[in-house]
């Protein structure tokens, strides 16, 4: 009460007028996806077929999840902890992609070294991932993709993680997949060599996000 009694009834804030002259920075994200390069926009029939295939994959995964979860992992498979971002990037993408090495250093082809080329999203692996881990790993890979190029290793894991996402989507997962679709459209628009296989993979991810997960404002207009 003594301290309150010492406070003045009216307080005037001291504002530096020079700071008011500076223009504030506002980050505005584009709501939709950038259109596909001319001649590469997927047809509606193709998109519908991909959604049907994806739905079948999800149903099969849910049906057999308990079986695959009970299978023993190979001795060389050590899944990182959910919060280990760098560990998951190396696990999914491999040292070659993670370290951006053009070619494997050893020329002896004595077998696949998954530490170098990354572990594929095997059912025995993804079936062990709870929703928190699925969302975390998806966030790690989308963050990586935000600054790096698209690779087959990345594409396989993105597809698998989308197949593991449960509906209804959590708010963070909803935001992540929209971010993913926009990034795919950016990379697709900048694809100079017009690599059909890569554009098709990017089209697929945009299609699944927009049409399976009902983010229709991000959908490609049928060609």
mmCIF file of C-alpha atoms in Angstrom:
data_model
loop_
_atom_site.group_PDB
_atom_site.id
_atom_site.type_symbol
_atom_site.label_atom_id
_atom_site.label_comp_id
_atom_site.label_asym_id
_atom_site.label_seq_id
_atom_site.Cartn_x
_atom_site.Cartn_y
_atom_site.Cartn_z
ATOM 1 C CA UNK A 1 0.000 0.000 0.000
ATOM 2 C CA UNK A 2 2.877 2.362 0.799
ATOM 3 C CA UNK A 3 4.472 1.718 -2.639
ATOM 4 C CA UNK A 4 1.127 2.184 -4.382
ATOM 5 C CA UNK A 5 0.557 5.461 -2.563
ATOM 6 C CA UNK A 6 3.881 6.764 -3.879
ATOM 7 C CA UNK A 7 2.916 6.125 -7.518
ATOM 8 C CA UNK A 8 1.576 9.146 -9.420
ATOM 9 C CA UNK A 9 -2.053 9.088 -10.522
ATOM 10 C CA UNK A 10 -1.106 9.836 -14.129
ATOM 11 C CA UNK A 11 1.953 8.399 -15.883
ATOM 12 C CA UNK A 12 3.206 9.707 -19.242
ATOM 13 C CA UNK A 13 5.272 7.321 -21.349
ATOM 14 C CA UNK A 14 8.453 8.675 -22.888
ATOM 15 C CA UNK A 15 8.276 7.755 -26.583
ATOM 16 C CA UNK A 16 11.171 8.213 -28.970
ATOM 17 C CA UNK A 17 9.599 9.779 -32.106
ATOM 18 C CA UNK A 18 12.536 8.582 -34.230
ATOM 19 C CA UNK A 19 11.451 4.973 -33.741
ATOM 20 C CA UNK A 20 7.963 5.750 -35.027
ATOM 21 C CA UNK A 21 9.345 6.848 -38.398
ATOM 22 C CA UNK A 22 10.757 3.410 -39.157
ATOM 23 C CA UNK A 23 8.567 1.301 -41.389
ATOM 24 C CA UNK A 24 7.612 -1.966 -39.681
ATOM 25 C CA UNK A 25 8.530 -5.241 -41.388
ATOM 26 C CA UNK A 26 5.549 -7.450 -42.153
ATOM 27 C CA UNK A 27 5.999 -11.019 -43.359
ATOM 28 C CA UNK A 28 3.181 -12.092 -45.643
ATOM 29 C CA UNK A 29 2.978 -15.694 -46.804
ATOM 30 C CA UNK A 30 1.297 -16.574 -50.082
ATOM 31 C CA UNK A 31 -1.931 -18.408 -49.313
ATOM 32 C CA UNK A 32 -1.866 -20.727 -52.320
ATOM 33 C CA UNK A 33 0.702 -22.755 -54.220
ATOM 34 C CA UNK A 34 2.592 -21.541 -57.240
ATOM 35 C CA UNK A 35 1.252 -23.088 -60.456
ATOM 36 C CA UNK A 36 3.064 -25.959 -62.126
ATOM 37 C CA UNK A 37 5.335 -25.200 -65.116
ATOM 38 C CA UNK A 38 3.459 -25.090 -68.382
ATOM 39 C CA UNK A 39 2.672 -28.600 -69.568
ATOM 40 C CA UNK A 40 3.355 -30.209 -66.172
ATOM 41 C CA UNK A 41 0.102 -29.531 -64.328
ATOM 42 C CA UNK A 42 -1.439 -32.858 -63.236
ATOM 43 C CA UNK A 43 -4.835 -33.887 -64.560
ATOM 44 C CA UNK A 44 -7.796 -34.249 -62.225
ATOM 45 C CA UNK A 45 -7.972 -37.979 -63.025
ATOM 46 C CA UNK A 46 -4.312 -38.416 -62.019
ATOM 47 C CA UNK A 47 -4.862 -36.546 -58.780
ATOM 48 C CA UNK A 48 -7.928 -38.612 -57.915
ATOM 49 C CA UNK A 49 -5.996 -41.829 -58.587
ATOM 50 C CA UNK A 50 -3.128 -40.730 -56.309
ATOM 51 C CA UNK A 51 -5.580 -39.940 -53.519
ATOM 52 C CA UNK A 52 -7.181 -43.383 -53.908
ATOM 53 C CA UNK A 53 -3.783 -45.110 -53.848
ATOM 54 C CA UNK A 54 -2.720 -43.103 -50.801
ATOM 55 C CA UNK A 55 -5.934 -43.926 -48.978
ATOM 56 C CA UNK A 56 -5.332 -47.636 -49.614
ATOM 57 C CA UNK A 57 -1.780 -47.333 -48.261
ATOM 58 C CA UNK A 58 -3.044 -45.672 -45.078
ATOM 59 C CA UNK A 59 -5.700 -48.338 -44.540
ATOM 60 C CA UNK A 60 -3.157 -51.112 -45.009
ATOM 61 C CA UNK A 61 -0.719 -49.398 -42.642
ATOM 62 C CA UNK A 62 -3.350 -49.067 -39.923
ATOM 63 C CA UNK A 63 -4.462 -52.661 -40.400
ATOM 64 C CA UNK A 64 -0.974 -54.152 -40.076
ATOM 65 C CA UNK A 65 0.648 -51.615 -37.732
ATOM 66 C CA UNK A 66 0.586 -53.881 -34.693
ATOM 67 C CA UNK A 67 2.157 -56.727 -36.671
ATOM 68 C CA UNK A 68 5.019 -54.616 -37.997
ATOM 69 C CA UNK A 69 5.573 -52.986 -34.622
ATOM 70 C CA UNK A 70 6.214 -56.417 -33.133
ATOM 71 C CA UNK A 71 8.890 -57.261 -35.702
ATOM 72 C CA UNK A 72 12.506 -57.057 -34.586
ATOM 73 C CA UNK A 73 14.589 -54.279 -36.087
ATOM 74 C CA UNK A 74 17.908 -55.175 -37.665
ATOM 75 C CA UNK A 75 20.891 -54.784 -35.381
ATOM 76 C CA UNK A 76 22.151 -51.796 -37.401
ATOM 77 C CA UNK A 77 18.897 -49.820 -36.938
ATOM 78 C CA UNK A 78 18.959 -47.421 -34.005
ATOM 79 C CA UNK A 79 16.055 -44.992 -34.127
ATOM 80 C CA UNK A 80 16.925 -41.520 -32.766
ATOM 81 C CA UNK A 81 14.990 -39.998 -29.895
ATOM 82 C CA UNK A 82 11.986 -37.926 -30.936
ATOM 83 C CA UNK A 83 13.657 -34.602 -30.078
ATOM 84 C CA UNK A 84 16.960 -35.414 -31.851
ATOM 85 C CA UNK A 85 16.581 -33.270 -34.977
ATOM 86 C CA UNK A 86 20.067 -33.812 -36.409
ATOM 87 C CA UNK A 87 19.882 -37.516 -35.630
ATOM 88 C CA UNK A 88 16.639 -37.906 -37.582
ATOM 89 C CA UNK A 89 17.927 -35.948 -40.562
ATOM 90 C CA UNK A 90 20.950 -38.247 -40.796
ATOM 91 C CA UNK A 91 18.790 -41.326 -40.181
ATOM 92 C CA UNK A 92 16.302 -40.483 -42.974
ATOM 93 C CA UNK A 93 18.540 -38.789 -45.524
ATOM 94 C CA UNK A 94 21.892 -40.471 -44.894
ATOM 95 C CA UNK A 95 25.321 -38.928 -44.521
ATOM 96 C CA UNK A 96 25.664 -38.425 -48.281
ATOM 97 C CA UNK A 97 22.634 -36.145 -48.607
ATOM 98 C CA UNK A 98 22.971 -34.636 -45.113
ATOM 99 C CA UNK A 99 26.602 -33.639 -45.725
ATOM 100 C CA UNK A 100 25.898 -32.827 -49.391
ATOM 101 C CA UNK A 101 28.534 -35.230 -50.715
ATOM 102 C CA UNK A 102 28.203 -35.799 -54.464
ATOM 103 C CA UNK A 103 29.381 -39.406 -54.415
ATOM 104 C CA UNK A 104 30.158 -42.076 -51.878
ATOM 105 C CA UNK A 105 33.830 -42.099 -50.979
ATOM 106 C CA UNK A 106 34.326 -45.865 -50.968
ATOM 107 C CA UNK A 107 34.194 -47.502 -54.366
ATOM 108 C CA UNK A 108 33.847 -51.051 -53.019
ATOM 109 C CA UNK A 109 30.253 -52.100 -53.459
ATOM 110 C CA UNK A 110 30.095 -54.653 -50.652
ATOM 111 C CA UNK A 111 26.528 -53.867 -49.669
ATOM 112 C CA UNK A 112 24.315 -50.949 -48.715
ATOM 113 C CA UNK A 113 25.607 -48.751 -45.922
ATOM 114 C CA UNK A 114 22.409 -47.219 -44.574
ATOM 115 C CA UNK A 115 24.359 -44.758 -42.450
ATOM 116 C CA UNK A 116 25.531 -43.204 -45.708
ATOM 117 C CA UNK A 117 22.416 -43.499 -47.867
ATOM 118 C CA UNK A 118 19.789 -43.236 -45.137
ATOM 119 C CA UNK A 119 17.311 -45.777 -43.817
ATOM 120 C CA UNK A 120 14.188 -46.204 -45.939
ATOM 121 C CA UNK A 121 10.830 -45.697 -44.171
ATOM 122 C CA UNK A 122 10.330 -49.396 -43.512
ATOM 123 C CA UNK A 123 7.026 -50.438 -41.973
ATOM 124 C CA UNK A 124 8.908 -51.894 -39.010
ATOM 125 C CA UNK A 125 10.335 -48.402 -38.412
ATOM 126 C CA UNK A 126 7.374 -46.081 -39.026
ATOM 127 C CA UNK A 127 5.001 -48.379 -37.106
ATOM 128 C CA UNK A 128 7.055 -47.673 -33.983
ATOM 129 C CA UNK A 129 6.641 -43.904 -34.323
ATOM 130 C CA UNK A 130 3.871 -42.285 -32.261
ATOM 131 C CA UNK A 131 2.076 -39.165 -33.524
ATOM 132 C CA UNK A 132 4.385 -36.796 -31.638
ATOM 133 C CA UNK A 133 7.431 -38.384 -33.294
ATOM 134 C CA UNK A 134 5.778 -38.414 -36.723
ATOM 135 C CA UNK A 135 5.011 -34.708 -36.399
ATOM 136 C CA UNK A 136 8.503 -33.905 -35.101
ATOM 137 C CA UNK A 137 10.289 -35.763 -37.891
ATOM 138 C CA UNK A 138 7.998 -34.194 -40.467
ATOM 139 C CA UNK A 139 8.917 -30.788 -39.064
ATOM 140 C CA UNK A 140 12.651 -31.630 -39.160
ATOM 141 C CA UNK A 141 12.527 -32.716 -42.802
ATOM 142 C CA UNK A 142 10.355 -29.809 -43.923
ATOM 143 C CA UNK A 143 12.797 -27.446 -42.212
ATOM 144 C CA UNK A 144 15.635 -29.144 -44.081
ATOM 145 C CA UNK A 145 13.711 -28.941 -47.364
ATOM 146 C CA UNK A 146 13.179 -25.219 -46.823
ATOM 147 C CA UNK A 147 16.830 -24.595 -47.676
ATOM 148 C CA UNK A 148 17.883 -27.722 -49.574
ATOM 149 C CA UNK A 149 16.988 -29.461 -52.810
ATOM 150 C CA UNK A 150 14.433 -32.224 -53.208
ATOM 151 C CA UNK A 151 15.865 -35.753 -53.208
ATOM 152 C CA UNK A 152 14.353 -39.244 -53.599
ATOM 153 C CA UNK A 153 15.327 -40.025 -49.990
ATOM 154 C CA UNK A 154 13.408 -36.986 -48.786
ATOM 155 C CA UNK A 155 10.416 -37.790 -50.989
ATOM 156 C CA UNK A 156 10.081 -41.339 -49.679
ATOM 157 C CA UNK A 157 10.091 -40.189 -46.068
ATOM 158 C CA UNK A 158 7.659 -37.322 -46.666
ATOM 159 C CA UNK A 159 5.192 -39.725 -48.296
ATOM 160 C CA UNK A 160 5.560 -42.233 -45.453
ATOM 161 C CA UNK A 161 5.117 -39.610 -42.741
ATOM 162 C CA UNK A 162 2.016 -38.218 -44.444
ATOM 163 C CA UNK A 163 0.658 -41.765 -44.531
ATOM 164 C CA UNK A 164 1.219 -42.001 -40.765
ATOM 165 C CA UNK A 165 -0.524 -38.727 -39.890
ATOM 166 C CA UNK A 166 -3.790 -39.353 -38.109
ATOM 167 C CA UNK A 167 -6.974 -37.433 -38.820
ATOM 168 C CA UNK A 168 -8.228 -35.037 -37.614
ATOM 169 C CA UNK A 169 -4.943 -33.207 -37.938
ATOM 170 C CA UNK A 170 -3.441 -31.454 -34.957
ATOM 171 C CA UNK A 171 -2.953 -27.694 -35.521
ATOM 172 C CA UNK A 172 0.830 -28.036 -35.801
ATOM 173 C CA UNK A 173 0.507 -30.845 -38.363
ATOM 174 C CA UNK A 174 -2.031 -28.795 -40.322
ATOM 175 C CA UNK A 175 0.414 -25.882 -40.511
ATOM 176 C CA UNK A 176 3.335 -28.160 -41.430
ATOM 177 C CA UNK A 177 1.689 -29.864 -44.393
ATOM 178 C CA UNK A 178 0.572 -26.526 -45.820
ATOM 179 C CA UNK A 179 4.142 -25.273 -45.501
ATOM 180 C CA UNK A 180 5.312 -28.446 -47.249
ATOM 181 C CA UNK A 181 2.935 -28.027 -50.192
ATOM 182 C CA UNK A 182 3.985 -24.409 -50.705
ATOM 183 C CA UNK A 183 7.663 -25.352 -50.626
ATOM 184 C CA UNK A 184 7.047 -28.118 -53.179
ATOM 185 C CA UNK A 185 5.379 -25.600 -55.483
ATOM 186 C CA UNK A 186 8.334 -23.211 -55.126
ATOM 187 C CA UNK A 187 10.869 -25.904 -56.008
ATOM 188 C CA UNK A 188 8.679 -27.096 -58.878
ATOM 189 C CA UNK A 189 8.428 -23.592 -60.343
ATOM 190 C CA UNK A 190 12.222 -23.217 -60.227
ATOM 191 C CA UNK A 191 12.912 -26.620 -61.785
ATOM 192 C CA UNK A 192 15.021 -25.574 -64.773
ATOM 193 C CA UNK A 193 15.836 -29.007 -66.194
ATOM 194 C CA UNK A 194 12.139 -29.984 -66.168
ATOM 195 C CA UNK A 195 12.953 -33.360 -64.645
ATOM 196 C CA UNK A 196 9.633 -35.162 -65.135
ATOM 197 C CA UNK A 197 10.264 -37.665 -62.348
ATOM 198 C CA UNK A 198 10.998 -34.928 -59.831
ATOM 199 C CA UNK A 199 8.089 -32.731 -60.923
ATOM 200 C CA UNK A 200 5.788 -35.744 -60.666
ATOM 201 C CA UNK A 201 6.999 -36.375 -57.094
ATOM 202 C CA UNK A 202 6.385 -32.741 -56.156
ATOM 203 C CA UNK A 203 2.966 -32.862 -57.829
ATOM 204 C CA UNK A 204 2.156 -35.940 -55.754
ATOM 205 C CA UNK A 205 2.925 -34.293 -52.412
ATOM 206 C CA UNK A 206 0.937 -31.168 -53.328
ATOM 207 C CA UNK A 207 -1.930 -33.398 -54.464
ATOM 208 C CA UNK A 208 -2.020 -35.372 -51.190
ATOM 209 C CA UNK A 209 -1.861 -32.286 -49.001
ATOM 210 C CA UNK A 210 -4.519 -30.425 -50.945
ATOM 211 C CA UNK A 211 -6.938 -33.183 -51.896
ATOM 212 C CA UNK A 212 -6.548 -35.928 -49.289
ATOM 213 C CA UNK A 213 -6.023 -33.628 -46.307
ATOM 214 C CA UNK A 214 -8.617 -31.155 -47.649
ATOM 215 C CA UNK A 215 -6.418 -28.103 -48.146
ATOM 216 C CA UNK A 216 -8.278 -27.339 -51.368
ATOM 217 C CA UNK A 217 -6.965 -23.786 -51.721
ATOM 218 C CA UNK A 218 -3.506 -25.316 -52.375
ATOM 219 C CA UNK A 219 -4.689 -27.717 -55.092
ATOM 220 C CA UNK A 220 -3.359 -27.652 -58.645
ATOM 221 C CA UNK A 221 -5.910 -26.639 -61.209
ATOM 222 C CA UNK A 222 -6.471 -29.645 -63.513
ATOM 223 C CA UNK A 223 -4.688 -29.372 -66.859
#
